[in-house]
Short mmCIF file of C-alpha atoms in Angstrom, two decimals:
data_model
loop_
_atom_site.label_atom_id
_atom_site.label_comp_id
_atom_site.label_asym_id
_atom_site.label_seq_id
_atom_site.Cartn_x
_atom_site.Cartn_y
_atom_site.Cartn_z
CA MET A 1 64.65 51.87 60.31
CA SER A 2 67.67 49.65 60.82
CA ALA A 3 68.00 49.19 57.08
CA ARG A 4 68.09 52.92 56.55
CA SER A 5 70.67 53.37 59.30
CA GLY A 6 72.92 50.72 57.88
CA ALA A 7 72.66 51.92 54.33
CA GLY A 8 72.32 55.64 54.70
CA GLY A 9 74.42 56.70 57.66
CA ARG A 10 75.90 56.10 61.05
CA ASN A 11 73.85 54.73 63.93
CA PRO A 12 73.17 57.55 66.43
CA ALA A 13 73.85 55.19 69.33
CA ASP A 14 77.26 54.30 67.88
CA ALA A 15 78.05 57.99 67.36
CA ALA A 16 77.12 58.81 70.95
CA GLY A 17 79.24 55.90 72.20
CA ALA A 18 82.20 57.06 70.15
CA GLU A 19 81.80 60.59 71.53
CA ARG A 20 81.78 59.27 75.10
CA THR A 21 84.89 57.21 74.33
CA ARG A 22 86.71 60.27 73.01
CA GLY A 23 85.65 62.25 76.06
CA ARG A 24 86.95 59.56 78.43
CA ALA A 25 90.18 59.34 76.46
CA PHE A 26 90.66 63.11 76.63
CA ALA A 27 90.00 63.16 80.40
CA SER A 28 92.30 60.20 81.06
CA LEU A 29 95.13 61.62 78.96
CA SER A 30 94.79 65.05 80.56
CA ARG A 31 94.89 63.56 84.04
CA ALA A 32 97.89 61.36 83.19
CA MET A 33 99.81 64.30 81.68
CA ALA A 34 99.07 66.60 84.61
CA LEU A 35 100.04 64.00 87.20
CA GLY A 36 103.18 63.11 85.27
CA MET A 37 104.26 66.75 85.24
CA LEU A 38 103.47 67.29 88.93
CA ARG A 39 105.46 64.20 89.90
CA ASP A 40 108.50 65.55 88.09
CA ARG A 41 109.92 67.86 90.75
CA THR A 42 112.52 69.29 88.42
CA ALA A 43 109.87 70.26 85.89
CA VAL A 44 107.68 71.81 88.60
CA PHE A 45 110.61 73.84 89.90
CA PHE A 46 111.76 75.24 86.55
CA ILE A 47 108.28 75.80 85.13
CA LEU A 48 106.39 77.08 88.18
CA VAL A 49 108.78 78.02 91.01
CA PHE A 50 111.81 79.38 89.12
CA PRO A 51 110.02 82.24 87.29
CA LEU A 52 108.11 83.12 90.46
CA MET A 53 111.43 83.42 92.31
CA PHE A 54 112.51 86.11 89.83
CA LEU A 55 109.32 88.06 90.42
CA VAL A 56 109.72 87.83 94.21
CA LEU A 57 113.41 88.83 94.05
CA PHE A 58 113.12 91.67 91.54
CA GLY A 59 109.92 92.91 93.13
CA ALA A 60 111.69 93.19 96.48
CA LEU A 61 114.80 94.81 94.99
CA PHE A 62 112.86 97.47 93.09
CA LYS A 63 109.98 97.88 95.54
CA ASP A 64 111.09 101.40 96.45
CA ASN A 65 112.92 102.08 93.21
CA ALA A 66 113.76 105.69 92.52
CA ALA A 67 116.19 107.63 90.40
CA PRO A 68 119.70 107.53 91.93
CA ARG A 69 120.67 110.66 93.83
CA ALA A 70 123.63 112.57 92.47
CA GLU A 71 126.21 114.00 94.86
CA ILE A 72 128.39 117.01 94.17
CA VAL A 73 130.94 118.89 96.27
CA GLN A 74 130.63 122.69 96.35
CA LEU A 75 133.88 124.61 96.91
CA GLY A 76 133.33 127.99 98.50
CA ARG A 77 130.51 130.27 97.43
CA VAL A 78 128.68 129.57 94.15
CA GLU A 79 126.04 132.20 93.36
CA ALA A 80 124.01 129.89 91.14
CA LEU A 81 123.38 127.66 94.16
CA ASP A 82 123.60 130.03 97.12
CA SER A 83 121.13 132.51 95.65
CA LEU A 84 118.42 129.91 95.12
CA PRO A 85 115.18 130.42 97.09
CA ARG A 86 114.81 128.12 100.07
CA GLU A 87 111.92 126.16 98.53
CA VAL A 88 113.89 125.54 95.33
CA ARG A 89 116.91 124.40 97.31
CA ALA A 90 114.69 122.03 99.30
CA GLY A 91 113.31 120.59 96.06
CA LEU A 92 116.83 119.81 94.88
CA GLU A 93 117.34 117.48 97.83
CA ASP A 94 115.05 114.90 96.21
CA PHE A 95 117.66 114.10 93.55
CA LEU A 96 120.82 116.06 94.38
CA THR A 97 123.05 116.06 97.44
CA ILE A 98 125.30 119.11 97.78
CA ARG A 99 128.22 118.89 100.19
CA THR A 100 130.51 121.83 100.90
CA SER A 101 134.29 121.64 101.20
CA ASP A 102 137.39 123.85 101.08
CA ASP A 103 139.85 121.23 99.83
CA ARG A 104 139.79 121.22 96.02
CA GLY A 105 142.45 118.56 95.65
CA GLN A 106 140.64 116.15 97.97
CA ALA A 107 137.32 116.82 96.24
CA LEU A 108 138.78 116.12 92.78
CA GLU A 109 140.33 112.92 94.10
CA GLU A 110 136.91 111.82 95.37
CA VAL A 111 135.49 112.36 91.85
CA ARG A 112 138.29 110.29 90.31
CA ALA A 113 137.62 107.52 92.84
CA GLY A 114 133.90 107.56 92.09
CA ASP A 115 132.92 108.59 95.63
CA VAL A 116 131.13 111.73 94.39
CA ASP A 117 129.79 112.67 90.98
CA ALA A 118 131.21 116.15 90.49
CA VAL A 119 132.99 119.17 91.99
CA LEU A 120 131.60 122.67 91.54
CA TRP A 121 133.18 126.07 92.21
CA GLN A 122 133.02 129.62 90.90
CA GLU A 123 135.80 131.82 89.42
CA GLY A 124 134.53 135.32 88.77
CA ASP A 125 131.54 134.99 86.46
CA ARG A 126 132.40 131.42 85.48
CA VAL A 127 131.03 128.33 87.21
CA ARG A 128 133.47 125.43 86.98
CA LEU A 129 132.23 121.83 86.98
CA ARG A 130 134.51 118.80 87.05
CA TYR A 131 133.05 115.32 86.69
CA SER A 132 134.16 111.80 85.79
CA ALA A 133 133.36 110.22 82.43
CA ALA A 134 133.39 106.73 84.00
CA ASP A 135 129.57 106.86 84.33
CA PRO A 136 128.23 108.85 81.35
CA THR A 137 124.61 108.60 82.53
CA ARG A 138 125.22 110.13 85.93
CA ALA A 139 127.65 112.67 84.47
CA GLY A 140 125.02 113.75 81.97
CA SER A 141 122.43 114.09 84.74
CA VAL A 142 124.75 116.26 86.85
CA ARG A 143 125.62 118.47 83.87
CA ALA A 144 121.94 118.95 83.03
CA ILE A 145 121.05 119.87 86.62
CA VAL A 146 123.89 122.35 87.01
CA ASP A 147 123.23 123.88 83.58
CA SER A 148 119.59 124.39 84.54
CA LEU A 149 120.58 126.09 87.80
CA VAL A 150 123.02 128.39 86.01
CA GLN A 151 120.38 129.37 83.47
CA GLN A 152 117.94 130.15 86.27
CA ALA A 153 120.57 132.30 87.92
CA ASN A 154 121.19 134.15 84.64
CA ILE A 155 117.49 134.88 84.26
CA ALA A 156 117.26 136.06 87.85
CA ALA A 157 120.28 138.36 87.31
CA THR A 158 118.52 140.18 84.46
CA GLY A 159 115.62 141.11 86.73
CA ARG A 160 113.09 139.98 84.13
CA PRO A 161 110.66 137.07 84.63
CA PRO A 162 111.04 134.10 82.27
CA ALA A 163 108.85 134.15 79.18
CA TYR A 164 107.94 130.45 79.52
CA GLU A 165 107.55 128.08 82.41
CA LEU A 166 107.78 124.29 82.24
CA THR A 167 105.55 122.15 84.46
CA ALA A 168 106.56 118.49 84.43
CA SER A 169 104.91 115.47 86.03
CA ARG A 170 104.72 111.73 85.51
CA VAL A 171 102.04 110.36 83.24
CA GLU A 172 101.38 107.56 85.74
CA ASP A 173 99.77 107.94 89.12
CA GLU A 174 102.18 108.72 91.95
CA SER A 175 101.40 105.35 93.53
CA LEU A 176 102.71 103.45 90.51
CA ARG A 177 105.59 101.16 91.36
CA ALA A 178 108.15 99.09 89.51
CA ILE A 179 106.09 95.96 90.18
CA GLN A 180 103.53 97.27 87.66
CA PHE A 181 106.10 96.70 84.91
CA LEU A 182 107.93 93.69 86.35
CA THR A 183 104.85 91.50 86.69
CA PRO A 184 103.76 91.46 83.00
CA GLY A 185 107.33 90.94 81.80
CA MET A 186 108.11 88.11 84.22
CA LEU A 187 104.75 86.49 83.55
CA GLY A 188 105.27 86.57 79.78
CA TRP A 189 108.70 84.96 80.20
CA ALA A 190 107.26 82.28 82.51
CA VAL A 191 104.47 81.45 80.06
CA ALA A 192 106.89 81.25 77.14
CA MET A 193 109.37 79.07 79.01
CA SER A 194 106.80 76.58 80.33
CA ALA A 195 105.07 76.26 76.94
CA VAL A 196 108.24 75.85 74.85
CA VAL A 197 110.09 73.59 77.27
CA GLY A 198 107.04 71.55 78.20
CA SER A 199 105.91 70.74 74.68
CA ALA A 200 109.43 70.12 73.33
CA LEU A 201 110.53 67.79 76.13
CA THR A 202 107.23 65.93 76.13
CA LEU A 203 107.42 65.26 72.41
CA VAL A 204 111.03 64.04 72.58
CA ASN A 205 110.38 61.94 75.68
CA TRP A 206 107.30 60.28 74.20
CA ARG A 207 109.13 59.52 70.96
CA ARG A 208 112.16 57.97 72.72
CA LYS A 209 109.94 55.84 74.96
CA ARG A 210 107.81 54.88 71.94
CA ILE A 211 104.71 56.27 73.62
CA LEU A 212 103.85 58.08 70.39
CA ARG A 213 103.96 54.78 68.50
CA ARG A 214 101.67 53.12 71.04
CA LEU A 215 99.25 56.05 70.92
CA TRP A 216 99.24 55.85 67.12
CA LEU A 217 98.29 52.15 67.28
CA ALA A 218 95.82 52.61 70.16
CA PRO A 219 92.11 53.35 69.57
CA VAL A 220 92.72 56.99 70.53
CA GLY A 221 92.58 59.67 67.88
CA PRO A 222 95.46 62.16 67.58
CA GLY A 223 92.97 64.94 68.27
CA ALA A 224 92.42 63.69 71.82
CA VAL A 225 96.18 63.49 72.46
CA ILE A 226 96.82 67.00 71.13
CA ALA A 227 93.81 68.47 72.94
CA ALA A 228 94.92 66.92 76.23
CA ARG A 229 98.45 68.32 75.90
CA VAL A 230 97.15 71.77 74.95
CA GLY A 231 94.61 71.72 77.75
CA VAL A 232 97.20 70.86 80.40
CA ASN A 233 99.56 73.62 79.19
CA ILE A 234 96.78 76.21 79.11
CA ALA A 235 95.60 75.23 82.59
CA LEU A 236 99.19 75.52 83.85
CA ALA A 237 99.58 78.96 82.25
CA LEU A 238 96.34 80.23 83.79
CA VAL A 239 97.45 79.00 87.21
CA GLN A 240 100.78 80.79 86.67
CA THR A 241 98.93 84.00 85.83
CA LEU A 242 96.74 83.90 88.91
CA VAL A 243 99.72 83.06 91.16
CA PHE A 244 101.87 85.84 89.67
CA VAL A 245 99.14 88.46 89.97
CA GLY A 246 98.22 87.25 93.44
CA VAL A 247 101.80 87.43 94.74
CA ALA A 248 102.48 90.80 93.08
CA ALA A 249 99.25 92.22 94.54
CA LEU A 250 100.38 91.50 98.11
CA PRO A 251 100.78 94.72 100.14
CA PHE A 252 104.55 94.19 100.29
CA TYR A 253 104.83 94.50 96.48
CA GLY A 254 101.80 96.67 95.80
CA LEU A 255 100.65 95.69 92.31
CA GLU A 256 97.46 97.57 91.45
CA PRO A 257 95.80 95.75 88.52
CA THR A 258 93.66 97.89 86.26
CA GLY A 259 90.00 97.21 85.48
CA TYR A 260 91.04 95.26 82.36
CA TRP A 261 93.50 92.95 84.13
CA TRP A 262 91.33 89.93 83.23
CA LEU A 263 92.28 90.40 79.57
CA SER A 264 95.65 88.97 80.56
CA LEU A 265 93.93 85.56 80.72
CA PRO A 266 92.99 85.30 77.00
CA LEU A 267 96.36 86.85 76.16
CA VAL A 268 98.06 84.09 78.15
CA VAL A 269 96.00 81.44 76.36
CA CYS A 270 97.02 82.78 72.94
CA GLY A 271 100.63 83.15 74.08
CA THR A 272 100.67 79.57 75.34
CA LEU A 273 99.46 78.28 71.96
CA ALA A 274 102.08 80.37 70.16
CA PHE A 275 104.99 79.17 72.28
CA MET A 276 103.78 75.57 72.35
CA SER A 277 104.08 75.63 68.57
CA VAL A 278 107.71 76.70 68.94
CA GLY A 279 108.28 73.80 71.30
CA LEU A 280 106.68 71.41 68.81
CA VAL A 281 109.12 72.49 66.13
CA VAL A 282 112.04 71.94 68.50
CA GLY A 283 110.67 68.61 69.69
CA ALA A 284 110.07 67.42 66.14
CA ARG A 285 113.76 67.75 65.29
CA ALA A 286 115.62 67.18 68.59
CA GLY A 287 116.86 63.65 69.15
CA THR A 288 117.40 63.74 72.93
CA GLU A 289 115.90 65.56 75.89
CA GLU A 290 119.26 67.23 76.56
CA ALA A 291 119.35 68.62 73.03
CA ALA A 292 115.75 69.79 73.26
CA ASN A 293 116.39 71.50 76.60
CA GLY A 294 119.50 73.23 75.24
CA VAL A 295 117.76 74.50 72.12
CA THR A 296 114.74 75.77 74.06
CA GLN A 297 116.96 77.71 76.46
CA VAL A 298 118.85 79.25 73.54
CA ILE A 299 115.50 80.37 72.12
CA VAL A 300 113.65 81.52 75.24
CA LEU A 301 116.33 83.34 77.26
CA PRO A 302 117.60 85.66 74.49
CA MET A 303 113.99 86.28 73.47
CA ALA A 304 113.14 87.28 77.03
CA PHE A 305 116.01 89.79 77.19
CA LEU A 306 115.22 91.18 73.74
CA SER A 307 111.51 91.46 74.52
CA GLY A 308 111.80 93.66 77.58
CA SER A 309 110.81 90.99 80.09
CA PHE A 310 113.63 92.01 82.46
CA PHE A 311 114.43 95.61 81.49
CA PRO A 312 113.18 98.17 78.93
CA LEU A 313 114.83 98.49 75.53
CA ASP A 314 114.48 102.27 75.25
CA GLY A 315 118.24 102.80 75.11
CA ALA A 316 118.97 99.88 72.78
CA PRO A 317 120.22 100.47 69.21
CA ALA A 318 117.57 100.90 66.52
CA TRP A 319 118.51 97.64 64.78
CA LEU A 320 118.08 95.73 68.05
CA ARG A 321 114.64 97.25 68.66
CA ALA A 322 113.66 96.35 65.09
CA LEU A 323 114.75 92.77 65.73
CA ALA A 324 112.75 92.69 68.96
CA ASP A 325 109.63 93.74 67.04
CA LEU A 326 109.75 90.38 65.22
CA LEU A 327 109.55 88.37 68.45
CA PRO A 328 106.15 87.22 69.70
CA LEU A 329 107.19 87.56 73.34
CA LYS A 330 107.76 91.31 72.95
CA HIS A 331 104.20 91.84 71.75
CA LEU A 332 102.79 89.58 74.46
CA THR A 333 104.74 91.45 77.15
CA GLU A 334 103.64 94.88 75.89
CA ALA A 335 100.01 93.81 75.65
CA MET A 336 100.17 92.40 79.18
CA GLN A 337 101.58 95.71 80.40
CA ASP A 338 98.78 97.55 78.61
CA VAL A 339 95.96 95.60 80.24
CA LEU A 340 97.57 95.02 83.65
CA SER A 341 99.25 98.38 84.28
CA ARG A 342 98.14 100.99 81.75
CA GLY A 343 94.39 100.51 81.81
CA GLN A 344 93.99 99.72 78.13
CA GLY A 345 91.37 97.24 76.94
CA TRP A 346 90.41 95.20 73.90
CA GLU A 347 92.06 97.66 71.50
CA ALA A 348 95.45 96.66 72.92
CA ALA A 349 94.73 92.96 73.40
CA LEU A 350 92.90 91.88 70.25
CA PRO A 351 95.59 92.65 67.63
CA VAL A 352 98.22 90.84 69.72
CA MET A 353 95.93 87.86 70.28
CA GLY A 354 95.31 87.60 66.53
CA GLY A 355 99.03 87.85 65.77
CA LEU A 356 99.89 85.17 68.32
CA LEU A 357 97.27 82.78 66.91
CA LEU A 358 98.55 83.37 63.37
CA PHE A 359 102.11 82.71 64.55
CA ALA A 360 100.91 79.51 66.25
CA ALA A 361 99.24 78.32 63.06
CA VAL A 362 102.36 78.88 60.96
CA MET A 363 104.71 77.20 63.44
CA THR A 364 102.34 74.27 63.95
CA ALA A 365 102.25 73.70 60.19
CA ILE A 366 106.05 73.64 60.16
CA ALA A 367 106.07 71.21 63.11
CA ALA A 368 103.62 68.92 61.28
CA ARG A 369 105.96 68.77 58.29
CA LEU A 370 108.89 67.85 60.53
CA PHE A 371 107.01 65.44 62.81
CA ARG A 372 107.98 61.80 63.09
CA TRP A 373 106.45 59.06 65.24
CA ASP A 374 109.72 57.44 66.34
CA ASP A 375 113.50 57.74 65.96
CA ALA A 376 113.70 55.06 63.30
#
């Protein structure tokens, strides 16, 4: 039996011992990396606390977010407004404040100063509207509202009922709040930042302190080192996800996760792998921790703004939206919104997960080509 083992293959006892050794090495490395990160208060603040502060702040600011109310000054009698039924006039109060005045000069001065949005009066059959072009968005809203009221008055003056009636409502439930959209965006940014910064700074730090060289010479395979680093980053990202969702779901903020919210966990895992690969590319080329930190910030912050992590890109130019479509964080953020807020399931998550893993594979291959064990 021993002759066959020596000549024909590996001893099963030796194989089992080697497997136990790799397991102990993986556990020891994972524990050392996790403790090293937790002891670095600066890293804990910027990776865990800093993104959560943005969620807490923005969630509080936009907790009761609503469309801004427009304010106009009405001079004298205006039939388009005064002839409105009481229930229609009451409905206008949700988004339009109408104040009456007899001083046209003072009212126009208030518009120029930005204190009110427009002045409205009637001359014969003409309704005059004066507004400021300093805020085109609010000016456009006021014009649209007044134009709609004038058209309704014209229809009423003919004595004929309108041929068509528009009924408008939100596609989301009335209880939906801004936190439903802030949480996925902030979480995606937090995952990207911790993965890119963590992997890049670790690689540079280990190279400068010649830890990589010692690991290369030690009886520890590179697979155990890589698996430990990936495992720590994934565990950190999952903790971030649970903390973000838990804080956002507090009654003060009111996040209402959908039935597929748990799909955010595999999305976060795939996103962590994708952004770790970006950090590996940065860490493979950067010579100092300061350089690595600067490059990662230049990558992550613009990507967060272009990916809709802080605000939607609906009004952005077409070329900017096309550029954003090339960024992995945009797809991660949208998929997180789909499963956390919009009730979509695997059909929204799987394509993004596959794309993130493919991106990770490509970037890791590039990092492997650029990798070096020390600065020499």
